[in-house]
Amino acid sequence: MAWIAIADRADPRFSCSGLGADAGRAETALQRDDPHALLTRGTLLIEARLAPDGRPQTLLEWDHAHPWRRGLSLQAIPGGGVVLVVSQGGDVCHGVVSHDAVNGDDTLRISYSWDAPARKGRLVVEKVGMPGFFLTELRDPPPMLLRDVQAVTMHPALRKMDPDVSFFAVSTRVEPVGPLPSLDPQVPLCTPYGYRPLNRIARGDILRLADGGNEPVLRVLRRTVPACGMLRPVRLRAPYFGLQQDIVVAPEQRLVIGGSDVEYLFDQEFVLVPARHLVNGTAAHFCAAGPTATYGQVLLPTHEAILAAGTVVESLFIGRIRRHQDKLAASLLAGLERARLPDHAASAYPVLRAFEAITLSERRAA
């Protein structure tokens, strides 16, 4: 199971064997020479910014006639909706998701997943940087022709795609949605016995918190995603942010930042700043990465501030997802016992917007 197609405006990539960290893992590797090979289960992932003028957007669309009629259309409609239509011969699968993102400041991550043998699928809309997601179950989604995935990825003339789409990608499995790990596996986390890389942290280990307390690790979660758009890795550089060494994080990993300037500017003891808002070419910059990036994160009994290479970052926030069985089943936490999952209250600290983070960074650089 692997990512086999990733396409932004400048760099389309396709491999039946899998891309990046997934190279050689795709079961479609043996189907490369079969013109009628079907992708019976998978996920189409699209990241797009809503149109600032509120116009309808054709996020992705194609229509092919041979060897049979088939196509896909994914539309964003004004007022907060995403509409999917997938056709295969005379069969049509249709789904609509309503969401609360209504302006051009919002970036959506949309996942269409299908499992044709199981005769089920789902359409999910997530607002990047916000907890929770919106989900609609689908019935009888058709399989996708593998050569269509290759053609639409590698030949832009065969598709229609809105300019506000950052990228799209196709996986050979039903990808999870919801809480997303956001630390590179090599990031060192503080334990009572010193720092240890995340990829050497296991369930039951103890982490040292920023306030001096300790908490046990309930689970270490990992996921490989396309290294594009709001998933492209960010390198935070030492000695900025109190770092003892450079670390790599996802753009939405939030740092906990305090100090006299924070109190002066925002009247708060601490604020939360997504890593992408700190990118300025000096203290933080986007990394040169391959087609995919692998992130990990620790799940703790409570939502905490933890120490990572000297700076303070958030642990994984899962909210109250365990109370929603359908959303839990669609997430990276699927299969875990609901009764043993924690409820996480929202952080008491405000999250800075981009211009506020820039103001704070400029003040600290002055």
Coordinates of C-alpha atoms in Angstrom, one line a residue:
M1 CA 0.0 0.0 0.0
A2 CA 1.6 3.2 -1.1
W3 CA 1.4 6.6 -2.7
I4 CA 1.8 6.1 -6.5
A5 CA 0.9 9.5 -7.9
I6 CA 1.6 13.0 -6.7
A7 CA 1.2 16.1 -8.9
D8 CA 1.5 19.8 -8.2
R9 CA 1.9 22.5 -10.9
A10 CA 5.6 21.9 -11.5
D11 CA 6.5 18.3 -10.6
P12 CA 4.1 15.5 -11.5
R13 CA 5.2 12.0 -10.5
F14 CA 3.8 8.5 -11.0
S15 CA 5.1 5.0 -10.2
C16 CA 3.2 1.8 -10.1
S17 CA 5.8 0.6 -7.5
G18 CA 5.3 3.6 -5.1
L19 CA 6.9 6.9 -4.6
G20 CA 9.5 8.2 -2.0
A21 CA 9.3 6.3 1.3
D22 CA 6.7 4.0 -0.3
A23 CA 9.0 2.9 -3.2
G24 CA 8.6 -0.8 -3.9
R25 CA 5.6 -1.2 -1.5
A26 CA 2.7 -0.8 -4.0
E27 CA 0.9 -3.9 -4.9
T28 CA 0.2 -2.3 -8.3
A29 CA 3.9 -2.8 -9.3
L30 CA 2.9 -6.1 -11.1
Q31 CA 0.1 -4.3 -13.0
R32 CA 2.3 -1.8 -14.9
D33 CA 1.9 -3.6 -18.2
D34 CA -1.9 -4.3 -17.9
P35 CA -3.9 -1.6 -19.8
H36 CA -7.1 -2.7 -18.0
A37 CA -5.6 -2.9 -14.4
L38 CA -8.0 -1.6 -11.8
L39 CA -7.2 0.2 -8.6
T40 CA -9.9 -1.5 -6.6
R41 CA -9.2 0.5 -3.4
G42 CA -7.4 3.8 -2.8
T43 CA -7.6 7.4 -1.9
L44 CA -7.5 10.6 -4.0
L45 CA -6.2 13.5 -1.8
I46 CA -6.5 17.1 -2.9
E47 CA -5.4 20.3 -1.1
A48 CA -6.9 23.5 -2.3
R49 CA -7.5 27.1 -1.1
L50 CA -11.1 28.3 -1.3
A51 CA -11.6 31.0 -3.9
P52 CA -11.5 34.5 -2.2
D53 CA -14.4 35.7 -4.4
G54 CA -16.6 32.8 -3.4
R55 CA -16.9 31.4 -6.9
P56 CA -17.5 27.7 -7.6
Q57 CA -14.3 25.7 -8.2
T58 CA -13.7 22.6 -10.3
L59 CA -11.0 21.2 -8.1
L60 CA -10.3 18.2 -10.3
E61 CA -12.2 16.7 -13.3
W62 CA -11.6 14.2 -16.1
D63 CA -13.7 12.3 -18.5
H64 CA -12.4 9.4 -20.7
A65 CA -14.4 7.4 -23.3
H66 CA -12.2 4.3 -24.0
P67 CA -12.3 1.4 -23.4
W68 CA -15.5 2.4 -21.6
R69 CA -17.0 5.8 -20.4
R70 CA -15.7 6.9 -17.0
G71 CA -14.8 10.1 -15.2
L72 CA -14.5 12.0 -12.0
S73 CA -15.6 15.5 -10.9
L74 CA -14.8 17.1 -7.6
Q75 CA -16.4 20.6 -7.1
A76 CA -16.3 23.2 -4.3
I77 CA -19.5 25.1 -4.2
P78 CA -20.3 28.5 -2.6
G79 CA -21.7 28.4 0.9
G80 CA -19.6 25.5 2.2
G81 CA -19.9 22.4 0.2
V82 CA -17.9 19.8 -1.8
V83 CA -19.6 17.7 -4.4
L84 CA -18.1 14.4 -5.9
V85 CA -19.4 12.5 -8.9
V86 CA -17.6 9.4 -10.1
S87 CA -18.9 7.5 -13.1
Q88 CA -18.1 4.1 -14.5
G89 CA -20.0 2.9 -17.5
G90 CA -23.7 3.4 -16.5
D91 CA -23.0 3.5 -12.8
V92 CA -22.6 6.8 -10.9
C93 CA -21.4 7.3 -7.3
H94 CA -22.4 10.7 -5.9
G95 CA -21.5 12.4 -2.6
V96 CA -21.8 15.8 -0.9
V97 CA -20.0 17.1 2.2
S98 CA -21.1 20.3 3.9
H99 CA -18.4 22.2 5.8
D100 CA -18.0 25.5 7.7
A101 CA -15.1 26.9 5.6
V102 CA -16.4 29.8 3.6
N103 CA -13.6 32.2 2.7
G104 CA -10.3 32.4 0.8
D105 CA -8.3 32.2 4.0
D106 CA -9.2 28.6 4.4
T107 CA -7.3 25.7 2.9
L108 CA -9.1 22.4 2.5
R109 CA -7.7 18.9 2.5
I110 CA -10.2 16.7 0.7
S111 CA -10.0 12.9 0.6
Y112 CA -12.1 10.6 -1.6
S113 CA -11.5 7.0 -0.6
W114 CA -13.0 3.9 -2.2
D115 CA -13.0 0.2 -1.5
A116 CA -14.9 -1.4 -4.4
P117 CA -14.8 -5.0 -3.1
A118 CA -16.3 -3.8 0.2
R119 CA -18.8 -1.6 -1.8
K120 CA -18.1 1.4 0.4
G121 CA -16.2 4.7 0.4
R122 CA -16.1 8.1 2.0
L123 CA -15.6 11.8 1.2
V124 CA -13.9 13.8 3.8
V125 CA -13.2 17.6 4.1
E126 CA -10.6 18.9 6.6
K127 CA -9.7 22.5 7.3
V128 CA -5.9 22.7 7.4
G129 CA -4.8 23.8 10.9
M130 CA -8.2 23.2 12.5
P131 CA -9.3 20.1 14.5
G132 CA -12.1 17.9 13.4
F133 CA -13.4 17.0 9.9
F134 CA -16.6 16.6 7.9
L135 CA -17.4 13.1 6.5
T136 CA -19.9 11.5 4.2
E137 CA -20.1 7.7 3.7
L138 CA -20.5 6.5 0.0
R139 CA -22.0 3.4 -1.3
D140 CA -20.8 1.3 -4.2
P141 CA -17.8 3.5 -5.4
P142 CA -16.4 2.0 -8.6
P143 CA -12.7 1.0 -9.0
M144 CA -10.4 3.4 -10.8
L145 CA -8.5 2.4 -14.0
L146 CA -4.8 2.5 -13.1
R147 CA -3.9 4.0 -16.5
D148 CA -6.3 6.9 -15.8
V149 CA -4.4 7.7 -12.7
Q150 CA -1.1 7.8 -14.6
A151 CA -2.6 9.8 -17.5
V152 CA -4.3 12.4 -15.4
T153 CA -1.2 12.8 -13.2
M154 CA 1.4 13.1 -16.0
H155 CA -0.6 14.9 -18.7
P156 CA -2.3 18.1 -17.5
A157 CA -4.2 18.5 -20.8
L158 CA -6.2 15.4 -19.8
R159 CA -7.6 17.0 -16.7
K160 CA -9.3 20.2 -15.5
M161 CA -7.9 21.6 -12.2
D162 CA -8.6 24.9 -10.5
P163 CA -5.6 27.3 -10.1
D164 CA -6.2 27.2 -6.3
V165 CA -5.4 23.5 -6.1
S166 CA -1.9 23.0 -4.5
F167 CA -1.6 19.4 -5.4
F168 CA -3.4 16.1 -5.7
A169 CA -2.1 12.6 -4.9
V170 CA -3.3 9.0 -5.2
S171 CA -2.7 6.2 -2.7
T172 CA -3.4 2.5 -3.1
R173 CA -5.1 2.3 0.3
V174 CA -7.9 3.9 2.2
E175 CA -5.9 6.7 3.9
P176 CA -6.7 7.8 7.4
V177 CA -8.0 11.3 8.1
G178 CA -8.1 13.5 11.2
P179 CA -5.3 14.0 13.7
L180 CA -2.0 14.0 11.8
P181 CA 1.5 13.3 13.2
S182 CA 3.8 16.3 12.7
L183 CA 7.4 15.5 13.8
D184 CA 10.2 14.0 11.8
P185 CA 11.1 10.6 13.3
Q186 CA 14.6 11.9 14.1
V187 CA 13.4 14.8 16.4
P188 CA 14.7 14.2 19.9
L189 CA 12.2 14.3 22.7
C190 CA 13.0 14.9 26.4
T191 CA 12.7 11.9 28.8
P192 CA 13.7 11.8 32.5
Y193 CA 16.9 10.2 31.2
G194 CA 17.8 12.7 28.5
Y195 CA 16.8 13.2 24.9
R196 CA 15.8 10.3 22.7
P197 CA 14.8 10.4 19.0
L198 CA 11.1 10.0 18.4
N199 CA 11.7 6.8 16.4
R200 CA 13.1 5.2 19.6
I201 CA 10.2 6.2 21.8
A202 CA 7.6 3.5 22.4
R203 CA 4.4 3.0 24.2
G204 CA 4.8 3.1 28.0
D205 CA 7.9 5.4 27.9
I206 CA 7.9 8.5 30.0
L207 CA 8.3 12.0 28.5
R208 CA 9.4 15.1 30.4
L209 CA 6.9 18.0 30.0
A210 CA 7.8 21.6 29.5
D211 CA 6.3 22.4 33.0
G212 CA 8.6 19.8 34.6
G213 CA 6.0 17.1 34.9
N214 CA 6.1 13.6 33.4
E215 CA 3.5 11.7 31.3
P216 CA 3.5 8.2 29.9
V217 CA 3.3 7.7 26.1
L218 CA 0.0 6.0 25.2
R219 CA 0.9 5.5 21.6
V220 CA 3.4 6.6 19.0
L221 CA 1.6 7.3 15.7
R222 CA 3.3 7.5 12.3
R223 CA 2.1 8.3 8.8
T224 CA 3.7 8.9 5.3
V225 CA 2.1 11.7 3.3
P226 CA 2.9 13.6 0.1
A227 CA 5.6 16.2 0.8
C228 CA 3.6 19.0 -0.9
G229 CA 1.5 22.0 0.1
M230 CA 0.7 22.2 3.8
L231 CA 2.4 18.8 4.2
R232 CA 5.8 20.0 3.0
P233 CA 8.5 19.7 5.8
V234 CA 9.8 22.7 7.6
R235 CA 13.3 22.9 9.0
L236 CA 13.5 24.9 12.3
R237 CA 17.1 26.1 12.8
A238 CA 19.1 26.3 16.0
P239 CA 19.6 28.4 18.0
Y240 CA 16.3 30.1 17.2
F241 CA 13.3 29.1 19.4
G242 CA 15.8 27.7 22.0
L243 CA 16.7 24.8 19.8
Q244 CA 19.9 22.8 20.5
Q245 CA 19.9 21.4 17.0
D246 CA 17.9 21.8 13.8
I247 CA 14.7 19.8 13.6
V248 CA 12.2 19.0 10.9
V249 CA 8.5 19.3 11.5
A250 CA 5.2 19.4 9.5
P251 CA 4.0 22.9 8.7
E252 CA 1.1 22.6 11.1
Q253 CA 3.2 21.5 14.1
R254 CA 2.7 24.3 16.7
L255 CA 5.4 25.7 18.9
V256 CA 4.6 27.0 22.3
I257 CA 6.2 30.5 22.6
G258 CA 6.3 32.8 25.6
G259 CA 8.3 35.8 26.9
S260 CA 7.9 39.4 27.7
D261 CA 7.3 40.3 24.0
V262 CA 4.5 37.8 23.8
E263 CA 2.9 39.3 26.9
Y264 CA 3.3 42.8 25.5
L265 CA 2.0 42.1 22.0
F266 CA -0.8 39.6 22.8
D267 CA -1.5 39.9 26.6
Q268 CA -0.9 36.2 27.0
E269 CA 1.7 34.2 28.9
F270 CA 2.1 31.8 25.9
V271 CA 0.9 31.6 22.3
L272 CA 0.9 28.8 19.8
V273 CA 2.6 29.3 16.4
P274 CA 2.3 26.9 13.5
A275 CA 5.7 26.2 12.0
R276 CA 4.7 27.4 8.6
H277 CA 4.1 30.9 10.0
L278 CA 7.7 31.0 11.1
V279 CA 9.2 30.4 7.7
N280 CA 11.4 33.4 6.9
G281 CA 14.4 31.9 5.2
T282 CA 16.5 32.3 8.4
A283 CA 15.0 30.8 11.5
A284 CA 12.8 28.4 9.5
H285 CA 12.6 27.3 5.9
F286 CA 10.8 24.7 3.8
C287 CA 13.0 21.6 3.2
A288 CA 14.1 20.1 0.0
A289 CA 12.3 16.8 0.2
G290 CA 11.4 13.8 -1.9
P291 CA 7.9 13.0 -3.0
T292 CA 6.8 11.9 0.4
A293 CA 7.5 12.8 4.1
T294 CA 7.1 10.5 7.1
Y295 CA 5.9 12.1 10.4
G296 CA 5.4 10.8 13.9
Q297 CA 3.9 12.1 17.1
V298 CA 3.2 10.9 20.6
L299 CA -0.3 10.5 22.1
L300 CA -0.4 11.4 25.8
P301 CA -3.2 11.1 28.4
T302 CA -3.6 14.9 28.2
H303 CA -2.8 17.5 25.5
E304 CA 0.6 18.7 26.6
A305 CA 3.6 20.9 25.8
I306 CA 6.7 18.7 25.4
L307 CA 10.4 19.4 24.9
A308 CA 11.8 18.7 21.5
A309 CA 15.6 19.5 21.1
G310 CA 15.2 22.4 23.6
T311 CA 12.1 24.0 22.1
V312 CA 8.5 23.5 23.3
V313 CA 6.0 21.9 20.9
E314 CA 2.5 20.4 21.3
S315 CA 1.9 16.7 21.6
L316 CA -0.8 15.1 19.4
F317 CA -4.2 16.7 19.9
I318 CA -7.1 14.3 19.3
G319 CA -10.0 16.3 20.9
R320 CA -13.0 14.1 21.7
I321 CA -12.8 11.9 18.6
R322 CA -13.4 8.7 20.7
R323 CA -17.0 9.9 21.2
H324 CA -17.7 9.7 17.4
Q325 CA -17.4 6.2 16.2
D326 CA -17.5 6.9 12.5
K327 CA -14.8 9.5 12.7
L328 CA -12.6 7.4 15.0
A329 CA -12.9 4.5 12.4
A330 CA -11.7 6.8 9.7
S331 CA -8.7 8.1 11.6
L332 CA -5.2 6.9 12.4
L333 CA -6.6 5.7 15.7
A334 CA -8.9 3.2 14.1
G335 CA -8.7 -0.2 15.8
L336 CA -7.7 1.2 19.2
E337 CA -10.0 0.6 22.1
R338 CA -12.3 3.6 22.5
A339 CA -12.5 3.3 26.3
R340 CA -8.7 3.6 26.5
L341 CA -8.4 6.7 24.4
P342 CA -8.2 10.1 26.2
D343 CA -10.4 13.2 25.7
H344 CA -8.3 16.2 25.0
A345 CA -9.6 19.7 25.9
A346 CA -8.6 22.5 23.6
S347 CA -5.5 24.5 24.5
A348 CA -5.9 27.5 26.7
Y349 CA -3.4 29.4 24.5
P350 CA -4.4 31.3 21.4
V351 CA -3.0 30.3 18.0
L352 CA -1.3 33.2 16.1
R353 CA -2.3 34.0 12.6
A354 CA 0.3 34.5 9.9
F355 CA 0.6 38.3 10.3
E356 CA 0.8 38.0 14.1
A357 CA 3.6 35.5 13.9
I358 CA 5.5 37.8 11.5
T359 CA 5.1 40.7 13.9
L360 CA 6.5 38.5 16.7
S361 CA 9.4 37.3 14.6
E362 CA 10.3 40.8 13.5
R363 CA 10.3 42.1 17.0
R364 CA 12.6 39.3 18.2
A365 CA 15.0 39.9 15.3
A366 CA 15.2 43.6 16.0

